[in-house]
Coordinates of C-alpha atoms (C1' of nucleotides) in Angstrom, one line a residue:
Chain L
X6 CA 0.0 0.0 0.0
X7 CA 1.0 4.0 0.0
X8 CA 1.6 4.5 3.3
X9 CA 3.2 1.1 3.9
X10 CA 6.5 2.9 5.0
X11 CA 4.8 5.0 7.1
X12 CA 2.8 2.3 9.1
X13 CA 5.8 -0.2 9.4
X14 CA 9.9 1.7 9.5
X15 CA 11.5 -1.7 9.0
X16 CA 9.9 -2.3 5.6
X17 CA 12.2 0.5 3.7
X18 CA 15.8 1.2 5.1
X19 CA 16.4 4.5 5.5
X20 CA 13.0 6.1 5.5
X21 CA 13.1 7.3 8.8
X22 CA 14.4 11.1 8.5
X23 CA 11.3 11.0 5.9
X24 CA 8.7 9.7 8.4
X25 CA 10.3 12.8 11.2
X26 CA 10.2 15.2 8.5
X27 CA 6.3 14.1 7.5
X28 CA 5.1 14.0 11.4
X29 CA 6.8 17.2 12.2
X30 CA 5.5 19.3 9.5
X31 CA 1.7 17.9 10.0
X32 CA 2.0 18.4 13.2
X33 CA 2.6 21.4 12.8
X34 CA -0.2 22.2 10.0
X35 CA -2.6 20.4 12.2
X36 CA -1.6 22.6 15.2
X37 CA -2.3 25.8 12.7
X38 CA -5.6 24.2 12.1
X39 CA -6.5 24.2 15.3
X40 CA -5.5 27.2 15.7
X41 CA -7.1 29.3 13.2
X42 CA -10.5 28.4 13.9
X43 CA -11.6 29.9 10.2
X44 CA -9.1 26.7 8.2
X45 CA -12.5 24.6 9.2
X46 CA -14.4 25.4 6.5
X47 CA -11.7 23.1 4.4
X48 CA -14.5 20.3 5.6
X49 CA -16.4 21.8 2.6
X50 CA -13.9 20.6 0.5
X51 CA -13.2 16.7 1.5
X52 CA -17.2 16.8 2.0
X53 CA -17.7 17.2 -1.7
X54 CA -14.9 14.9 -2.0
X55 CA -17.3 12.2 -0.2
X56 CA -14.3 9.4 0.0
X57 CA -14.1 8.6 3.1
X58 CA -15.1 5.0 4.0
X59 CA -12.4 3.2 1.9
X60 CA -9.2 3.9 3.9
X61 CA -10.9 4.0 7.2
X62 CA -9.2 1.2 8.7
X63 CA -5.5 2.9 7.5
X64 CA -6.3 6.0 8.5
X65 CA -7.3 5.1 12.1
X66 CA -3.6 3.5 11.9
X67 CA -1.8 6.3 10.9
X68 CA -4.1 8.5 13.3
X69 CA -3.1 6.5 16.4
X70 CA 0.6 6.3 15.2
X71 CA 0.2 9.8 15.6
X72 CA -1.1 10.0 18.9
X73 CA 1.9 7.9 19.6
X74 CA 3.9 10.3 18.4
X75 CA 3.0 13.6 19.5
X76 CA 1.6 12.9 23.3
X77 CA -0.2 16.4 23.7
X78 CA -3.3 15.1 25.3
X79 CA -5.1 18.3 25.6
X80 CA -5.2 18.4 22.2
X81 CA -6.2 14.9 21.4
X82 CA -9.8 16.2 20.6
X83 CA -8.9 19.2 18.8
X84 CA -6.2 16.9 16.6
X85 CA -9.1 14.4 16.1
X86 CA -11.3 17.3 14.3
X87 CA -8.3 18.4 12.4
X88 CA -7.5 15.0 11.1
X89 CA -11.1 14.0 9.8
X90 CA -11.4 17.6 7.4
X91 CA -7.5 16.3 6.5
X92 CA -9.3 13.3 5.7
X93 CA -8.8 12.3 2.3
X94 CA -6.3 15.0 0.8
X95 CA -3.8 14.3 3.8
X96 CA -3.1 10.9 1.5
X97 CA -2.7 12.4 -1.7
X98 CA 0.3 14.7 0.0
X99 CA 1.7 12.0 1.9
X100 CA 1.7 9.8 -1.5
X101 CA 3.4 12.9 -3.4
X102 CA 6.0 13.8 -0.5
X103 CA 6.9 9.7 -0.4
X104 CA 7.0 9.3 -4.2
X105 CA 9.7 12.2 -4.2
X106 CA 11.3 13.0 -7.4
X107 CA 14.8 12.3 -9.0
X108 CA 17.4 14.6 -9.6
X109 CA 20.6 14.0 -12.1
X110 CA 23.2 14.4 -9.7
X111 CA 25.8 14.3 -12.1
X112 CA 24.4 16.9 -14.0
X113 CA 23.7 19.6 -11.3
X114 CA 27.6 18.8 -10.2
X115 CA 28.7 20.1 -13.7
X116 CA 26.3 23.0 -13.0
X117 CA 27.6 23.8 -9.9
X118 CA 31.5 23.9 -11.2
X119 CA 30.4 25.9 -14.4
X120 CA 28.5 27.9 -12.2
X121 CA 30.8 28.6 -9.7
X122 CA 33.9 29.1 -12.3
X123 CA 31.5 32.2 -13.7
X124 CA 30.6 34.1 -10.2
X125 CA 34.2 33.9 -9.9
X126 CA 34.9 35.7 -13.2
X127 CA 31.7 37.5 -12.7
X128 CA 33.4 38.9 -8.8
X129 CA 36.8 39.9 -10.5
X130 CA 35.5 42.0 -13.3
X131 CA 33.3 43.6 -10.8
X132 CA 35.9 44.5 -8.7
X133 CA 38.1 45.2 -11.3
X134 CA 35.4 47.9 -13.1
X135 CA 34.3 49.7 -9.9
X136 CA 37.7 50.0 -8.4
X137 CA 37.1 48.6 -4.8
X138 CA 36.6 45.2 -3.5
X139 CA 33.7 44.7 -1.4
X140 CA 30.9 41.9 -0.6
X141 CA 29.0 42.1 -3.3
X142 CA 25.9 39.9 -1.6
X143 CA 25.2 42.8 0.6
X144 CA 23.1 45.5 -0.5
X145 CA 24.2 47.8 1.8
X146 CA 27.9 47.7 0.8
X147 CA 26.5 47.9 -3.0
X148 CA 24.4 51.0 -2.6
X149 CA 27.4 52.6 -0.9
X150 CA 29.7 51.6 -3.9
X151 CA 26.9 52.6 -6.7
X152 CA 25.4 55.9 -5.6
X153 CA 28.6 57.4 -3.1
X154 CA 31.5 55.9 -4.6
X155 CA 30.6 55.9 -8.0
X156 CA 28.2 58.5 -7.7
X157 CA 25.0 57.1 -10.0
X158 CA 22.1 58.6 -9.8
X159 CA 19.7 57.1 -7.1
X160 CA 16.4 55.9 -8.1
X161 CA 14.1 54.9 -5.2
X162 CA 15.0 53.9 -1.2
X163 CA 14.4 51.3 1.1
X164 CA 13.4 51.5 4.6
X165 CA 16.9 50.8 5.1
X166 CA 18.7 52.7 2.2
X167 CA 19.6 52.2 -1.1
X168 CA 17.9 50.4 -2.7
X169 CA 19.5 47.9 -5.9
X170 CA 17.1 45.6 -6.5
X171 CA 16.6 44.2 -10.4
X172 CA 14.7 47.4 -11.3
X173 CA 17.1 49.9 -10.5
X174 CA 19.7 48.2 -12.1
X175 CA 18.5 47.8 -15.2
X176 CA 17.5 51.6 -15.1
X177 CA 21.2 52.1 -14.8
X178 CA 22.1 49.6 -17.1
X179 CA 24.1 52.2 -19.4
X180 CA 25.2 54.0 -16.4
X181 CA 28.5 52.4 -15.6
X182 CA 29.9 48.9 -17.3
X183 CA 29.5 47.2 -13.6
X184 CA 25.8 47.4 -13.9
X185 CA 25.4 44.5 -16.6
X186 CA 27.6 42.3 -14.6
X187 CA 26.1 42.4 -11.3
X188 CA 22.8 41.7 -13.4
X189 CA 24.6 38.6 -13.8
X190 CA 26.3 38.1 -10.9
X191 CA 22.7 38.1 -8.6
X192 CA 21.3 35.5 -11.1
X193 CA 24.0 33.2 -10.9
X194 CA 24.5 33.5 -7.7
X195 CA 20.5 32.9 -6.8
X196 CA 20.6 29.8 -9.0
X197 CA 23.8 28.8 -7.5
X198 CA 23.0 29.4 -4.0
X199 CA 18.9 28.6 -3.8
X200 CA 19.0 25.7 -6.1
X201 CA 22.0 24.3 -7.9
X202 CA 23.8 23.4 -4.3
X203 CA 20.8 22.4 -2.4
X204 CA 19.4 20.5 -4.3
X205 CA 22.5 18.6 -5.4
X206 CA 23.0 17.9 -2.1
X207 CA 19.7 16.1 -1.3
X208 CA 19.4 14.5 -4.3
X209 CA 22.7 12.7 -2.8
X210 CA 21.2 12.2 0.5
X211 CA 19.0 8.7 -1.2
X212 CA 20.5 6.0 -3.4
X213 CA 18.1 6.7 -5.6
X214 CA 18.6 10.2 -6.0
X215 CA 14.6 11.4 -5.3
X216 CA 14.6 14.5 -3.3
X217 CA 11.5 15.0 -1.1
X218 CA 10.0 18.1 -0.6
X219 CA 7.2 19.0 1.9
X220 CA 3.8 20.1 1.0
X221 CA 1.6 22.3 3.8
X222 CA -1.7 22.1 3.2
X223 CA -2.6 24.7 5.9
X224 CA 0.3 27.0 4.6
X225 CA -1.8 29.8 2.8
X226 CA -4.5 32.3 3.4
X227 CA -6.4 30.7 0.1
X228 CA -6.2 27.5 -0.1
X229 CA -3.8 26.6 -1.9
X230 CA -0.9 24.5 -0.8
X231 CA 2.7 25.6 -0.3
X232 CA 6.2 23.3 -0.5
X233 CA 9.1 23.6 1.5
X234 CA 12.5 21.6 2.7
X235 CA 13.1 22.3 -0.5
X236 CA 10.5 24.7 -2.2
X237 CA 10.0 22.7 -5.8
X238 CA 7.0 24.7 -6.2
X239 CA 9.4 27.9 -7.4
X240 CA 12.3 25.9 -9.6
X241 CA 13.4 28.2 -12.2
X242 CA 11.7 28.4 -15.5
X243 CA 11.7 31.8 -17.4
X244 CA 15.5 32.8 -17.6
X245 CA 17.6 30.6 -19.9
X246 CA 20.2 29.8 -17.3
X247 CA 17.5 28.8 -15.0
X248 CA 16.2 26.4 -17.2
X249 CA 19.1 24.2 -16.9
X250 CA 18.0 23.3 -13.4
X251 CA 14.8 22.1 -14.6
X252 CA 16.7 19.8 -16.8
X253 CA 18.5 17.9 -14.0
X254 CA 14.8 16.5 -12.9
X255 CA 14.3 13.0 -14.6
X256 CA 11.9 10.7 -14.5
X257 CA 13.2 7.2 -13.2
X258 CA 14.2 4.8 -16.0
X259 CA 11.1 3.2 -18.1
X260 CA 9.0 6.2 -17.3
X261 CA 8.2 9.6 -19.0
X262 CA 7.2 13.1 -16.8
X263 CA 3.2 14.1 -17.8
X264 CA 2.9 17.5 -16.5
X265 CA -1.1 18.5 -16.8
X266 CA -2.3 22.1 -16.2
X267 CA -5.4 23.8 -15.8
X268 CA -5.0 26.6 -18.8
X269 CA -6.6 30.3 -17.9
X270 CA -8.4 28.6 -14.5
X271 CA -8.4 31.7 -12.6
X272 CA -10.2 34.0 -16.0
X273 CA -12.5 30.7 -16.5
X274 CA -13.7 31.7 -12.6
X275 CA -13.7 35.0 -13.3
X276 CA -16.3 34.2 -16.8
X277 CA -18.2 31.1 -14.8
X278 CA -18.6 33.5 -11.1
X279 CA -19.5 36.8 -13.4
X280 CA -21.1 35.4 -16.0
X281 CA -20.1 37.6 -18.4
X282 CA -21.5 37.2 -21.4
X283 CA -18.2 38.2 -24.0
X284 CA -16.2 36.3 -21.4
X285 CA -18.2 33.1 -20.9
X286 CA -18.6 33.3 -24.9
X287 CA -14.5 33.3 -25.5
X288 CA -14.0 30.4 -22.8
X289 CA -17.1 28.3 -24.7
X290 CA -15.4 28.6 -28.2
X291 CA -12.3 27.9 -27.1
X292 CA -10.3 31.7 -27.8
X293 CA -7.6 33.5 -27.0
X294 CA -8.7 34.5 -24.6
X295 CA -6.2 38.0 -24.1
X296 CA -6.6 38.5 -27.7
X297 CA -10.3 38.9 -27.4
X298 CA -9.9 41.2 -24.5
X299 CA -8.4 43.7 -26.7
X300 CA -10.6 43.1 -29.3
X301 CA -13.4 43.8 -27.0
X302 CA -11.0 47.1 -25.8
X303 CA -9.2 48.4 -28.8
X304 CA -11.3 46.9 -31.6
X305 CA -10.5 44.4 -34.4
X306 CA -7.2 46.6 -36.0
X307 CA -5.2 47.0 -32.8
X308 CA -6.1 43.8 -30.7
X309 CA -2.5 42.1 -32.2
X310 CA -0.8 45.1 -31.2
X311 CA -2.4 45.3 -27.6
X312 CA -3.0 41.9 -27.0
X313 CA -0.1 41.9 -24.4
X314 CA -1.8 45.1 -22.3
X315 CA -5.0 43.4 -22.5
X316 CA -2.9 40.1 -21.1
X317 CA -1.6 42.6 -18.0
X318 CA -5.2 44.0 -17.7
X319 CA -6.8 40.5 -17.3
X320 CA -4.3 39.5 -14.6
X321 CA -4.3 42.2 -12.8
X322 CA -7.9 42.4 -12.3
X323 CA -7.5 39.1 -10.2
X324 CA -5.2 40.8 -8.2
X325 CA -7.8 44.2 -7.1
X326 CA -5.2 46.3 -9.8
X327 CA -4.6 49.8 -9.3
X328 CA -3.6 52.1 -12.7
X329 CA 0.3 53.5 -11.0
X330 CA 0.9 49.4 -10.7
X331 CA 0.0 48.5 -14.1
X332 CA 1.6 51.7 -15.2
X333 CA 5.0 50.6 -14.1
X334 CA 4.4 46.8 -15.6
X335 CA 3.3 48.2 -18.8
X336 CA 6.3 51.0 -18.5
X337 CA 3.4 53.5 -19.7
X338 CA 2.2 56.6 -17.4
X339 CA -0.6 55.2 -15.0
X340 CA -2.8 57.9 -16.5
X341 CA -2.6 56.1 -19.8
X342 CA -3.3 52.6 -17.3
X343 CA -6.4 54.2 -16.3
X344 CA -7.6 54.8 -19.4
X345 CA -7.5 51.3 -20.4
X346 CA -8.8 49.7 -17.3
X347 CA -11.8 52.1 -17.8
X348 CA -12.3 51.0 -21.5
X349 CA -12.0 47.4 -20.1
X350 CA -15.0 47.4 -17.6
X351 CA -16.5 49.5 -20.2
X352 CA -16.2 46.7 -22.3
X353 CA -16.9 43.9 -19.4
X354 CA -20.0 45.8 -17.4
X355 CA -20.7 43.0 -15.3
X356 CA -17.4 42.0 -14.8
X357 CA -16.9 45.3 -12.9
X358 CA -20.2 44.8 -11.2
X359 CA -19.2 41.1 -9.8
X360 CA -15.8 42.4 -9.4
X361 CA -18.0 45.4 -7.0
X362 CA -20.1 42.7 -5.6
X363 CA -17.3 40.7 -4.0
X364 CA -16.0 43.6 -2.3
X365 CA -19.5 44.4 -0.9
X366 CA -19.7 41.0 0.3
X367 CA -16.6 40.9 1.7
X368 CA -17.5 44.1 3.5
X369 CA -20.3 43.2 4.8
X370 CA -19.7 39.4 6.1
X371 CA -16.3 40.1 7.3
X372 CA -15.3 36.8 4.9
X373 CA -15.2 35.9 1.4
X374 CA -15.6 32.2 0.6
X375 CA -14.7 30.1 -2.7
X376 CA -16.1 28.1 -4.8
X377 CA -16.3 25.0 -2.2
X378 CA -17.1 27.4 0.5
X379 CA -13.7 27.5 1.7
X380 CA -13.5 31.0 4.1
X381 CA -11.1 33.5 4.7
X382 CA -11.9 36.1 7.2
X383 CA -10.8 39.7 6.8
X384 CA -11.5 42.1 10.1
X385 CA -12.6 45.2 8.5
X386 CA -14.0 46.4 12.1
X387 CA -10.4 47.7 13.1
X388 CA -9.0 48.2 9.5
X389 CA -8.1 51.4 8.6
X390 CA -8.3 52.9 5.1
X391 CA -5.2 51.2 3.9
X392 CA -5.3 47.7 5.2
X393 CA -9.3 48.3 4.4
X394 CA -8.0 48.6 0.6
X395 CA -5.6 45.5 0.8
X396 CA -8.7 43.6 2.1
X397 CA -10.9 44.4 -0.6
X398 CA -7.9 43.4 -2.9
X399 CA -7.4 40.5 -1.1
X400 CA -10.8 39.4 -0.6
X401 CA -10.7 39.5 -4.7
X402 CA -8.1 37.3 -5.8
X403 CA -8.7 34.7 -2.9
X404 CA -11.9 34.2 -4.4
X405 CA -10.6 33.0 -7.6
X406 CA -7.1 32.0 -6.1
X407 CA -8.5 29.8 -3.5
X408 CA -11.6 28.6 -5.7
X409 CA -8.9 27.1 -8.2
X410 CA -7.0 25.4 -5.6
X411 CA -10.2 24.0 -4.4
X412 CA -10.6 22.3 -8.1
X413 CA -7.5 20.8 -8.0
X414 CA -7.3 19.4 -5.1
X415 CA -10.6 17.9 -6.0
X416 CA -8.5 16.6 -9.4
X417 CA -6.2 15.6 -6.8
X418 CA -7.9 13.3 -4.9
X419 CA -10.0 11.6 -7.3
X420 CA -7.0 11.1 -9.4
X421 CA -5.3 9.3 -6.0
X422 CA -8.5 7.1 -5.8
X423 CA -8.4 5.9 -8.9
X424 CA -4.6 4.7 -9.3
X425 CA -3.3 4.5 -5.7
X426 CA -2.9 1.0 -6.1
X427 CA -1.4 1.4 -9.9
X428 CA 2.8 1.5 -9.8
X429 CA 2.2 2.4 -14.0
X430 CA 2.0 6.0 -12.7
X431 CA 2.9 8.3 -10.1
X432 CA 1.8 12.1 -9.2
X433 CA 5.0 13.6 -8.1
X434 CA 4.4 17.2 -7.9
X435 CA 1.5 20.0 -7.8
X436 CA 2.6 24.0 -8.9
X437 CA -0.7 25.4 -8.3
X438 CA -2.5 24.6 -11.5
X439 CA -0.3 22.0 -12.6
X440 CA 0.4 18.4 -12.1
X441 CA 3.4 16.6 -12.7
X442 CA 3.3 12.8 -13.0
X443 CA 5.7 10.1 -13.6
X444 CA 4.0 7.5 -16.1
X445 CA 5.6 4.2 -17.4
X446 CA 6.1 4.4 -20.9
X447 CA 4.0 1.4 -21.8
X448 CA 0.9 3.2 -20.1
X449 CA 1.9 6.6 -21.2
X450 CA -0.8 7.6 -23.6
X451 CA -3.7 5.8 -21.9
X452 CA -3.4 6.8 -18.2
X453 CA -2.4 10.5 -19.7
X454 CA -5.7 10.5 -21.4
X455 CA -7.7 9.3 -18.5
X456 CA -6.0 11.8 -16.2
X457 CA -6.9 14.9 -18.5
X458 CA -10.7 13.4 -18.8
X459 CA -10.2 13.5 -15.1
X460 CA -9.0 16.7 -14.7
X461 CA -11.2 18.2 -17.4
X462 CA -15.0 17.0 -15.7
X463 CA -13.6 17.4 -12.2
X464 CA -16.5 19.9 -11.9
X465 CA -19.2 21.4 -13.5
X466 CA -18.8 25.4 -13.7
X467 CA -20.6 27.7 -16.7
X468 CA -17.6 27.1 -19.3
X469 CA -15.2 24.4 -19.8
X470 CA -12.1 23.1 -18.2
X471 CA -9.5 23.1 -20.1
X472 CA -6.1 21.3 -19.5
X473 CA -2.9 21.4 -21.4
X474 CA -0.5 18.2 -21.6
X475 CA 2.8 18.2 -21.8
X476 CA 5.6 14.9 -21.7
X477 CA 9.3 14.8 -21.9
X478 CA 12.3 13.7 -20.6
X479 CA 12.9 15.8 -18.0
X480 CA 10.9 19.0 -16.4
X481 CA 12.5 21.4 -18.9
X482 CA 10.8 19.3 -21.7
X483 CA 7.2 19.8 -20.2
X484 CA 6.5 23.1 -22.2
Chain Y
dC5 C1' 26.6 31.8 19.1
dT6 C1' 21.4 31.9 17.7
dC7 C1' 17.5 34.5 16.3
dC8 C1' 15.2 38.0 13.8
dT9 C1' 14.3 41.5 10.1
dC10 C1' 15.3 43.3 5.8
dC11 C1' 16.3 42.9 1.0
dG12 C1' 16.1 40.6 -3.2
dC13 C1' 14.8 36.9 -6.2
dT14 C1' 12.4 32.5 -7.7
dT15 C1' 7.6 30.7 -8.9
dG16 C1' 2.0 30.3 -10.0
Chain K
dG2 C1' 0.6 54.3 0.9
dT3 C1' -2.4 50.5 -3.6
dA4 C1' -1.4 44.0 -7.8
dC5 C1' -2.5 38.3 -5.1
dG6 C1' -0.4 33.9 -2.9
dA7 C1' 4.2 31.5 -1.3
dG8 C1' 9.8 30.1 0.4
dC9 C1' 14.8 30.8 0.6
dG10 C1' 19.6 32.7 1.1
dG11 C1' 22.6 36.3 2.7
dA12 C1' 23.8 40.3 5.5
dG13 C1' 23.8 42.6 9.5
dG14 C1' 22.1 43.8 14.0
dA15 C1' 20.0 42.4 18.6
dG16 C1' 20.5 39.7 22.4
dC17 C1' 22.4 35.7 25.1

DNA sequence: CTCCTCCGCTTG
DNA sequence: GTACGAGCGGAGGAGC
């Protein structure tokens, strides 16, 4: 079974640190559920799940094994509660977290030397250009060498001082020649440092080089879940050094990675939740949808040309956008920003009024709750005017953030249900709107299509789900 | 020496 | 003073 190595420690060698790290950190997830009275409402979520019966007998096991453990009898009733709304999802984590994923060690040891032969080169030229030797990790040394000794023009502060974050450099960028090599000096440093190093060095902790990670399920404010000791939920994808990384993940021999991801879920909440008519249209025939946006905006003739403000405009509305903040994205005065925000809900009238209704609700209830009636409580009693705004903001995107982690953990569990007991195919890791699976290659077309039939009718909203498949060799293939 | 805050960067 | 949700590494200061 799953949990086999979690029930009896003799039956895998070495599995032990794994079992501490998976007690500790549900401990202490269940100890935040039982602390925050408002995480309760997850019951919503493993009610419309309505799997309980079948691993009754194991989960009583593993429940006692942790009473065993963790001998805090006052809370022995208030763990109990916790455990039961864990019920059914707590599996699908502890099956993910066991089932690990494999690293190619030799790979990310080539990276590290290349890596590590280039932030050496990177350090001397800097040193070399600007004149003085100094640590160039610090930001406070860097803002004294940039704006005193070097005398470039400041651009914004920090609480602290200086600041020389990625923004301001590349504002300086023609400035002074050290500007483009401490742009790449911090990202090969971050790689090195964050990912290339740590994760070599678990991936050498096992024989079979699979590095575990450690999903929280009570980690967010939304819903969703979060991943830590290591984070594999933030590996590197966007910059072409970065992708290197996601090259040394491999699936074991005989098997292919599946990755599997909800496309546009949060805008497909936004259409089903507002029912906007243009929206729910685009989502129904299957459109671009950001290219219809600025259709709908800037008419037929400009939409090619704006399709990437109208791409900005749609994600910032999940976020409770203001005009100076899409202003700066676009690099285009906010004045301008409001101008297109305004010919957007001009556009989408009842997207502004949901949009308006949320807030109100919010407002009113003191809580917003998702699609599965997950809650998150806001105290707008004692806010004042600016936390009152982030509220309203955050009120916003948690209904749409939190309602799509609701659908995928439903994906989730029905997906464990169904193939627990099936070695053809393992779910390794969950990015928010993405699944990433481990399939043998004899079974790689037919459990792939089950699992997006899966994924696809996992609920029944106003418009269609739509997923996205992907297989390769290694992570960096899933594209 | 450990712990904490700040800064900056990675991701969906 | 205004774009949401996370985790991690390094610097530097506070406190033991």
């Amino acid at each position: 079974m799953i949990l086999s190595w979690l029930l009896d420690t003799n039956e895998k060698v070495g599995l032990d640190y794994q079992i501490d790290k998976y007690f500790n950190h549900k401990m202490i997830a269940f100890k935040d559920v039982v602390k925050k009275g408002e995480n309760f409402s997850n019951v919503d979520v493993y009610k419309a799940c309505e799997y309980a019966a079948e691993d009754a007998l194991m989960t009583l096991k593993l429940f006692n094994k942790q009473l065993e453990v963790f001998k805090e009898k006052e809370s022995e009733e208030l763990l109990k509660l916790a455990f039961d709304l864990e019920f059914d999802f707590i599996y699908v984590l502890a099956d993910m977290e066991n089932n690990g994923i494999k690293v190619d060690v030799n790979l990310l040891k080539e990276l590290k030397e290349t890596n590590n032969k280039y932030i050496q080169e990177l350090t001397a030229q800097i040193y070399e250009v600007s004149g003085v030797e100094f640590n160039i990790n610090s930001t406070k040394q860097l803002g004294v060498v940039l704006f005193e000794t070097l005398g470039l023009a400041t651009a914004k502060k920090t609480k602290t001082g200086y600041s020389t974050d990625e923004a301001v450099l590349s504002g300086l960028v023609d400035a002074h020649p050290v500007i483009p090599l401490l742009l790449k000096y911090r990202e090969a440093y971050k790689l090195q440092s964050t990912y290339i190093e740590p994760l070599l060095e678990l991936g050498l902790e096992n024989t079979d080089n699979r590095i575990h990670t450690s999903f929280l399920h009570t980690g967010t404010a939304t819903g969703r879940l979060s991943s830590k000791n290591p984070n594999l939920q933030n590996i590197p994808v966007r910059s072409g050094a970065g992708a290197k990384i996601r090259e040394a993940f491999i699936p074991k021999d005989g098997y292919k990675f599946v990755g599997i991801d909800y496309s546009q879920i949060e805008l497909r909440l936004l259409a089903h939740f507002s029912k906007d008519e243009a929206l729910v249209d685009a989502f129904k025939n299957d459109l671009d949808i950001h290219y219809q946006t600025a259709v709908k905006i800037f008419g037929e003739e400009l939409a090619k040309e704006k399709r990437s403000i109208a791409k900005s405009i749609n994600f910032g509305l999940l976020y409770g956008m203001g005009s100076k903040k899409l202003g700066d994205t676009l690099g285009i005065p906010s004045k301008e920003a409001k101008f297109y925000i305004d010919s957007y809900f001009e556009a989408f009238r009842s997207v502004k009024d949901y949009l308006k209704s949320i807030e109100d609700f919010a407002q009113i209830n003191g809580y917003i709750k998702t699609l599965l009636n997950r809650k998150r409580l806001f105290d707008f009693e004692t806010a004042n005017a600016m936390i009152k705004a982030a509220y309203l903001r955050e009120s916003v995107n948690t209904l749409f953030q939190g309602s799509a982690a609701d659908l995928i953990k439903l994906s989730m569990v029905e997906i464990y249900k169904k193939y627990k007991n099936n070695d053809n195919m393992k779910l390794l890791l969950q990015i928010h709107d993405e699944l990433i699976f481990e399939i043998k290659d004899e079974f790689l077309y037919e459990i792939t299509k089950d699992l997006k039939e899966i994924m696809e009718n996992i609920y029944s909203l106003r418009i269609p789900l739509k997923v996205t498949v992907s297989i390769g060799n290694s992570w960096q293939e899933l594209k």
